[in-house]
Short mmCIF file of N, CA, C and O in Angstrom, two decimals:
data_model
loop_
_atom_site.label_atom_id
_atom_site.label_comp_id
_atom_site.label_asym_id
_atom_site.label_seq_id
_atom_site.Cartn_x
_atom_site.Cartn_y
_atom_site.Cartn_z
N ALA A 212 11.00 212.45 35.69
CA ALA A 212 10.28 213.98 35.09
C ALA A 212 11.69 214.89 35.87
O ALA A 212 12.64 214.65 36.72
N VAL A 213 11.83 216.06 34.70
CA VAL A 213 12.83 217.11 35.03
C VAL A 213 12.52 218.39 35.76
O VAL A 213 11.58 218.37 35.38
N VAL A 214 13.05 218.39 36.66
CA VAL A 214 12.29 219.70 37.07
C VAL A 214 13.44 220.40 37.36
O VAL A 214 14.60 220.53 37.34
N SER A 215 12.47 221.80 37.38
CA SER A 215 13.36 223.20 37.41
C SER A 215 13.66 223.89 38.87
O SER A 215 12.93 223.52 39.56
N GLU A 216 14.44 224.97 38.94
CA GLU A 216 15.10 225.41 39.79
C GLU A 216 13.71 225.87 40.64
O GLU A 216 12.89 226.57 40.00
N GLY A 217 13.58 225.93 41.65
CA GLY A 217 12.36 226.23 42.42
C GLY A 217 11.44 225.27 42.54
O GLY A 217 10.00 225.71 43.40
N SER A 218 11.43 224.06 41.91
CA SER A 218 10.30 223.50 42.13
C SER A 218 9.94 222.85 43.49
O SER A 218 10.63 222.33 44.28
N MET A 219 8.84 222.52 43.56
CA MET A 219 8.38 221.65 44.92
C MET A 219 8.00 220.49 44.59
O MET A 219 7.85 220.06 43.63
N LEU A 220 9.02 219.33 45.54
CA LEU A 220 8.83 218.07 45.76
C LEU A 220 8.06 217.42 46.49
O LEU A 220 8.35 217.69 47.65
N LEU A 221 7.03 216.70 46.19
CA LEU A 221 6.91 215.88 47.54
C LEU A 221 5.61 216.56 48.18
O LEU A 221 5.64 215.92 49.48
N SER A 222 5.28 217.58 47.46
CA SER A 222 4.46 218.15 48.23
C SER A 222 3.31 217.58 48.51
O SER A 222 2.14 218.01 49.07
N ALA A 223 2.23 216.67 47.58
CA ALA A 223 1.18 215.84 47.79
C ALA A 223 1.55 215.20 48.93
O ALA A 223 0.42 215.09 49.68
N SER A 224 2.43 214.56 49.44
CA SER A 224 2.59 213.73 50.44
C SER A 224 2.52 214.71 51.55
O SER A 224 2.20 214.36 52.86
N GLN A 225 3.44 215.56 51.67
CA GLN A 225 3.44 216.42 52.90
C GLN A 225 1.75 217.60 53.09
O GLN A 225 1.31 217.17 54.03
N LEU A 226 1.28 217.78 52.02
CA LEU A 226 0.02 218.93 51.96
C LEU A 226 -1.13 217.69 52.13
O LEU A 226 -2.04 218.64 52.27
N LEU A 227 -1.06 217.03 51.45
CA LEU A 227 -2.64 215.77 51.22
C LEU A 227 -2.45 214.83 51.66
O LEU A 227 -3.43 214.05 51.52
N GLY A 228 -1.22 214.27 52.44
CA GLY A 228 -0.87 213.28 53.29
C GLY A 228 -1.21 212.05 51.89
O GLY A 228 -1.66 210.72 52.46
N MET A 229 -0.77 211.98 50.64
CA MET A 229 -0.81 210.82 49.74
C MET A 229 0.38 210.96 49.63
O MET A 229 1.55 211.52 49.42
N SER A 230 0.32 209.58 49.00
CA SER A 230 1.65 208.97 48.97
C SER A 230 2.35 209.25 46.81
O SER A 230 1.47 209.48 46.42
N GLU A 231 3.57 209.21 47.30
CA GLU A 231 4.06 209.98 45.77
C GLU A 231 5.21 208.75 45.52
O GLU A 231 6.59 208.67 46.42
N PRO A 232 5.16 208.19 44.43
CA PRO A 232 5.93 207.73 43.71
C PRO A 232 7.43 208.40 43.14
O PRO A 232 7.82 208.18 41.74
N PHE A 233 7.85 209.06 43.99
CA PHE A 233 9.14 210.22 43.76
C PHE A 233 10.73 209.35 44.03
O PHE A 233 10.73 208.77 45.41
N THR A 234 11.19 209.02 42.99
CA THR A 234 12.92 208.96 43.54
C THR A 234 13.61 210.41 43.22
O THR A 234 13.61 210.76 41.96
N ILE A 235 14.63 211.02 43.82
CA ILE A 235 15.20 211.92 43.72
C ILE A 235 16.56 211.39 43.02
O ILE A 235 17.24 210.97 43.99
N VAL A 236 16.85 212.13 41.92
CA VAL A 236 18.15 211.74 41.63
C VAL A 236 18.77 213.10 40.73
O VAL A 236 18.29 213.51 40.04
N VAL A 237 19.59 213.43 41.38
CA VAL A 237 20.20 214.49 41.07
C VAL A 237 21.68 214.38 40.10
O VAL A 237 22.19 213.67 40.50
N GLN A 238 21.62 215.01 38.54
CA GLN A 238 22.29 214.78 37.76
C GLN A 238 23.61 215.71 37.43
O GLN A 238 24.14 215.81 36.06
N SER A 239 23.00 216.79 38.35
CA SER A 239 24.05 218.05 38.35
C SER A 239 24.91 218.20 39.02
O SER A 239 25.27 217.26 40.22
N ALA A 240 25.78 218.82 39.31
CA ALA A 240 27.32 219.00 39.94
C ALA A 240 26.73 219.74 41.29
O ALA A 240 27.45 219.72 42.29
N LYS A 241 25.62 220.15 41.34
CA LYS A 241 24.83 220.89 42.56
C LYS A 241 23.74 220.71 42.80
O LYS A 241 22.47 220.72 41.67
N ALA A 242 22.78 220.65 43.93
CA ALA A 242 21.53 220.31 44.16
C ALA A 242 21.26 220.80 45.84
O ALA A 242 22.07 220.49 46.64
N GLN A 243 20.13 221.46 45.93
CA GLN A 243 19.78 222.25 47.47
C GLN A 243 18.67 221.46 47.80
O GLN A 243 17.44 222.02 46.92
N LEU A 244 18.59 221.16 48.48
CA LEU A 244 16.91 220.68 48.99
C LEU A 244 16.34 221.29 50.44
O LEU A 244 17.10 221.49 51.17
N LEU A 245 15.75 221.82 50.06
CA LEU A 245 14.63 222.79 51.51
C LEU A 245 13.87 222.06 51.84
O LEU A 245 12.69 221.61 50.94
N SER A 246 13.30 221.93 53.16
CA SER A 246 12.19 221.75 53.71
C SER A 246 11.66 222.58 54.61
O SER A 246 12.13 223.14 55.39
N VAL A 247 10.36 222.83 54.85
CA VAL A 247 9.43 223.76 55.37
C VAL A 247 8.28 222.53 55.95
O VAL A 247 7.35 221.91 54.94
N ARG A 248 8.39 223.05 57.41
CA ARG A 248 6.71 222.26 57.93
C ARG A 248 5.71 222.89 57.17
O ARG A 248 5.40 224.08 57.09
N THR A 249 4.44 221.55 57.17
CA THR A 249 3.36 222.36 56.36
C THR A 249 2.72 223.02 57.80
O THR A 249 2.12 224.49 57.06
N ALA A 250 3.01 223.14 58.73
CA ALA A 250 2.42 223.96 59.43
C ALA A 250 2.45 225.63 59.69
O ALA A 250 1.95 226.44 59.72
N ASP A 251 4.07 225.54 59.36
CA ASP A 251 4.85 226.84 58.95
C ASP A 251 4.64 227.66 57.46
O ASP A 251 4.16 229.08 57.32
N LEU A 252 4.14 226.38 56.69
CA LEU A 252 4.00 226.99 55.50
C LEU A 252 2.63 227.58 55.51
O LEU A 252 2.21 228.84 54.86
N ARG A 253 1.89 226.90 56.19
CA ARG A 253 0.25 227.44 56.02
C ARG A 253 0.09 228.93 56.86
O ARG A 253 -0.91 229.70 56.64
N LYS A 254 0.86 228.90 58.00
CA LYS A 254 0.93 229.77 58.63
C LYS A 254 1.46 231.36 57.85
O LYS A 254 1.21 232.28 58.30
N TRP A 255 2.62 231.04 56.82
CA TRP A 255 3.20 232.08 56.22
C TRP A 255 2.54 232.63 55.04
O TRP A 255 2.17 233.90 54.72
N LEU A 256 1.70 231.34 54.38
CA LEU A 256 0.60 231.88 53.10
C LEU A 256 -0.59 232.54 53.66
O LEU A 256 -1.50 232.20 54.17
N PRO A 257 -0.56 233.77 52.82
CA PRO A 257 -2.35 234.13 52.82
C PRO A 257 -3.28 232.98 52.61
O PRO A 257 -2.73 231.92 51.79
N ALA A 258 -4.57 232.87 52.76
CA ALA A 258 -5.47 231.82 52.72
C ALA A 258 -5.57 231.49 51.62
O ALA A 258 -5.64 230.48 51.14
N LYS A 259 -5.79 232.28 50.43
CA LYS A 259 -5.87 232.37 49.06
C LYS A 259 -4.73 231.40 48.67
O LYS A 259 -5.25 230.58 47.83
N ALA A 260 -3.60 231.67 48.82
CA ALA A 260 -2.41 231.27 48.21
C ALA A 260 -2.36 229.85 48.58
O ALA A 260 -2.41 229.12 48.27
N TRP A 261 -2.71 229.39 49.99
CA TRP A 261 -2.64 228.02 50.78
C TRP A 261 -3.68 227.28 49.75
O TRP A 261 -3.47 226.43 49.67
N GLU A 262 -4.88 227.99 49.37
CA GLU A 262 -6.28 226.73 49.02
C GLU A 262 -5.61 226.93 47.54
O GLU A 262 -5.66 225.66 47.04
N GLU A 263 -5.10 227.61 46.71
CA GLU A 263 -4.64 227.24 45.47
C GLU A 263 -3.06 226.58 45.52
O GLU A 263 -3.43 225.56 44.58
N LEU A 264 -2.71 226.79 46.06
CA LEU A 264 -1.16 225.46 46.58
C LEU A 264 -2.06 224.17 46.68
O LEU A 264 -2.06 223.07 45.52
N ILE A 265 -2.82 224.24 47.70
CA ILE A 265 -3.59 222.32 47.89
C ILE A 265 -4.41 222.37 46.42
O ILE A 265 -4.34 220.98 46.05
N ALA A 266 -5.17 223.17 45.92
CA ALA A 266 -5.96 222.46 44.82
C ALA A 266 -4.80 222.61 43.57
O ALA A 266 -5.44 221.27 43.20
N ARG A 267 -3.97 223.38 43.68
CA ARG A 267 -3.02 222.28 42.49
C ARG A 267 -2.09 221.15 42.67
O ARG A 267 -2.02 220.51 41.73
N GLU A 268 -2.00 221.02 43.71
CA GLU A 268 -1.35 219.85 44.37
C GLU A 268 -2.20 218.60 44.05
O GLU A 268 -1.94 217.68 43.65
N LYS A 269 -3.42 218.84 44.33
CA LYS A 269 -4.35 217.66 43.77
C LYS A 269 -4.76 217.24 42.51
O LYS A 269 -4.44 216.14 41.91
N ARG A 270 -4.39 218.60 41.32
CA ARG A 270 -4.84 218.47 40.25
C ARG A 270 -3.37 217.48 40.07
O ARG A 270 -2.98 216.71 39.08
N SER A 271 -2.25 217.89 40.37
CA SER A 271 -1.12 217.60 40.07
C SER A 271 -0.56 215.70 40.47
O SER A 271 -0.66 214.77 39.49
N HIS A 272 -1.23 215.84 41.31
CA HIS A 272 -1.46 214.24 42.27
C HIS A 272 -2.05 213.85 41.39
O HIS A 272 -1.71 212.25 40.80
N GLU A 273 -3.40 213.56 40.46
CA GLU A 273 -4.26 213.13 40.30
C GLU A 273 -3.63 212.57 38.57
O GLU A 273 -3.76 211.70 38.26
N TRP A 274 -2.95 214.00 38.44
CA TRP A 274 -2.29 213.98 36.62
C TRP A 274 -1.38 212.92 36.58
O TRP A 274 -1.02 211.62 36.07
N ARG A 275 -0.30 212.40 37.78
CA ARG A 275 0.62 211.51 37.96
C ARG A 275 0.18 210.09 38.45
O ARG A 275 0.99 209.26 37.41
N MET A 276 -1.21 210.33 39.06
CA MET A 276 -1.34 209.07 39.36
C MET A 276 -2.11 208.59 37.89
O MET A 276 -1.93 207.30 37.68
N ASP A 277 -2.98 209.19 37.04
CA ASP A 277 -3.48 208.85 35.93
C ASP A 277 -2.19 208.33 34.77
O ASP A 277 -2.09 207.30 34.53
N GLN A 278 -0.77 208.93 35.08
CA GLN A 278 0.03 208.47 34.13
C GLN A 278 0.34 207.54 34.08
O GLN A 278 0.90 206.67 33.79
N ILE A 279 0.57 207.05 35.86
CA ILE A 279 0.93 205.97 36.17
C ILE A 279 0.52 204.74 35.80
O ILE A 279 1.19 203.98 35.32
N ALA A 280 -0.85 205.11 35.84
CA ALA A 280 -2.15 203.85 35.59
C ALA A 280 -1.85 203.59 34.27
O ALA A 280 -1.53 202.27 33.43
N LYS A 281 -1.43 204.31 33.41
CA LYS A 281 -1.66 204.28 32.19
C LYS A 281 0.05 203.69 31.54
O LYS A 281 -0.04 202.58 30.75
N CYS A 282 0.87 203.66 32.15
CA CYS A 282 2.33 203.20 31.93
C CYS A 282 1.77 202.00 32.32
O CYS A 282 2.20 200.79 31.79
N GLN A 283 1.05 201.72 33.66
CA GLN A 283 0.80 200.23 34.07
C GLN A 283 0.28 199.41 32.74
O GLN A 283 0.78 198.16 32.58
N GLU A 284 -0.81 199.74 32.53
CA GLU A 284 -1.35 199.01 31.36
C GLU A 284 -1.05 198.77 30.22
O GLU A 284 -1.26 197.71 29.69
N VAL A 285 0.26 199.80 29.80
CA VAL A 285 1.02 199.86 28.69
C VAL A 285 1.97 198.49 29.34
O VAL A 285 2.78 197.21 28.20
N SER A 286 2.38 198.48 30.02
CA SER A 286 3.16 197.59 30.75
C SER A 286 3.09 196.07 30.78
O SER A 286 3.12 195.21 29.67
N GLU A 287 1.46 195.97 31.40
CA GLU A 287 0.92 194.58 30.92
C GLU A 287 0.31 194.22 29.74
O GLU A 287 0.47 192.92 29.72
N ALA A 288 -0.15 195.05 28.91
CA ALA A 288 -0.21 194.98 27.58
C ALA A 288 0.85 194.03 26.88
O ALA A 288 1.00 192.70 26.18
N MET A 289 2.10 194.71 26.90
CA MET A 289 3.49 194.26 26.62
C MET A 289 3.84 192.97 26.90
O MET A 289 4.41 192.03 26.34
N ASP A 290 3.81 192.99 28.50
CA ASP A 290 3.98 191.44 29.00
C ASP A 290 2.90 190.55 28.43
O ASP A 290 3.15 189.26 28.26
N GLU A 291 1.80 190.59 28.27
CA GLU A 291 0.82 189.70 27.56
C GLU A 291 1.31 189.26 25.90
O GLU A 291 1.42 188.03 25.59
N ALA A 292 1.72 190.81 25.15
CA ALA A 292 2.22 190.22 24.17
C ALA A 292 3.39 189.21 23.68
O ALA A 292 3.63 188.67 23.24
N LEU A 293 4.07 189.55 24.86
CA LEU A 293 5.19 188.88 25.00
C LEU A 293 5.21 187.30 25.58
O LEU A 293 5.44 186.53 24.60
N GLN A 294 3.87 187.16 25.90
CA GLN A 294 3.59 185.81 26.55
C GLN A 294 2.94 185.14 25.07
O GLN A 294 3.26 183.69 25.33
N GLN A 295 2.59 185.92 24.48
CA GLN A 295 1.73 185.47 23.37
C GLN A 295 2.86 184.58 22.20
O GLN A 295 2.62 184.10 21.72
N ARG A 296 3.52 185.81 22.19
CA ARG A 296 4.75 185.21 21.25
C ARG A 296 5.81 184.40 21.57
O ARG A 296 6.06 182.91 20.92
N ARG A 297 5.62 183.75 22.77
CA ARG A 297 6.62 182.65 23.50
C ARG A 297 5.72 181.56 23.02
O ARG A 297 6.10 180.08 22.92
N ARG A 298 4.61 181.44 23.65
CA ARG A 298 3.60 180.53 23.45
C ARG A 298 3.46 180.08 21.96
O ARG A 298 3.17 178.75 21.11
N GLN A 299 3.58 181.12 21.05
CA GLN A 299 3.55 181.03 19.53
C GLN A 299 4.58 180.33 18.85
O GLN A 299 4.88 179.61 17.88
N ARG A 300 6.09 180.52 19.41
CA ARG A 300 7.54 180.03 19.17
C ARG A 300 7.27 178.37 19.35
O ARG A 300 6.96 177.83 20.23
N PRO A 301 7.71 178.03 17.91
CA PRO A 301 8.09 176.66 18.33
C PRO A 301 9.26 176.19 19.16
O PRO A 301 10.01 176.79 19.40
N GLN A 302 8.66 175.13 19.78
CA GLN A 302 9.29 174.40 20.85
C GLN A 302 10.77 173.61 20.41
O GLN A 302 10.92 173.38 18.92
N PRO A 303 12.14 173.55 20.61
CA PRO A 303 13.04 173.33 20.30
C PRO A 303 12.84 171.40 19.50
O PRO A 303 12.20 171.10 20.59
N GLY A 304 13.38 171.45 18.64
CA GLY A 304 13.06 169.62 18.17
C GLY A 304 11.64 169.54 17.66
O GLY A 304 11.16 168.49 17.28
N GLY A 305 10.77 170.60 17.84
CA GLY A 305 9.30 170.49 17.21
C GLY A 305 9.39 170.59 15.62
O GLY A 305 10.50 170.99 15.10
N PRO A 306 8.15 170.47 15.26
CA PRO A 306 8.16 170.95 13.91
C PRO A 306 8.68 172.12 13.32
O PRO A 306 8.21 173.36 13.73
N ILE A 307 9.15 171.98 11.98
CA ILE A 307 9.88 173.45 11.62
C ILE A 307 8.60 174.02 10.44
O ILE A 307 8.27 173.12 9.51
N LYS A 308 7.94 175.37 10.73
CA LYS A 308 7.04 175.71 9.96
C LYS A 308 7.20 176.23 8.62
O LYS A 308 6.89 176.59 7.74
N SER A 309 8.64 176.90 8.93
CA SER A 309 9.38 177.65 7.17
C SER A 309 9.39 176.25 6.03
O SER A 309 10.09 175.21 6.52
N ALA A 310 8.65 177.04 5.05
CA ALA A 310 9.26 175.59 3.98
C ALA A 310 10.73 176.05 4.05
O ALA A 310 11.04 174.65 2.99
N TYR A 311 11.09 176.78 3.64
CA TYR A 311 12.75 176.89 3.11
C TYR A 311 13.80 176.21 4.12
O TYR A 311 14.33 175.24 3.99
N LEU A 312 13.32 176.35 5.64
CA LEU A 312 14.46 175.41 6.35
C LEU A 312 13.95 173.87 6.32
O LEU A 312 14.97 173.36 6.67
N ARG A 313 12.26 173.86 5.77
CA ARG A 313 12.32 172.42 6.14
C ARG A 313 12.57 171.53 4.95
O ARG A 313 13.20 170.76 4.85
N ASN A 314 13.07 172.59 4.05
CA ASN A 314 13.40 171.81 2.65
C ASN A 314 14.98 171.79 2.14
O ASN A 314 15.32 171.94 0.93
N LYS A 315 15.37 172.37 3.10
CA LYS A 315 16.64 173.27 3.14
C LYS A 315 17.88 171.80 2.75
O LYS A 315 18.02 171.06 3.38
N PRO A 316 18.63 171.90 1.67
CA PRO A 316 19.66 170.63 1.49
C PRO A 316 20.59 170.68 2.65
O PRO A 316 21.09 171.46 2.91
#
């Protein structure tokens, strides 16, 4: 995912204790990562903002996990389709099903 300036990364792991499948790759000439302790963030934010932050992180985390599950399903379906094609492919030295190749002079 491409994130814009000011985005929070890995906040579900920090705020909710949930694992996140993120690898951060910087493709620009400059990146700055800042870290804030959860206790400090909770102390600095008003209660309503803290609650909204937690709710947003839960929604975002659920969406990401759903996307990962969908990708996994597609990957498994593609693997199965590939295996089926390999099983249908004639083995070397086996009968040739093409009439053109079978009767080729």
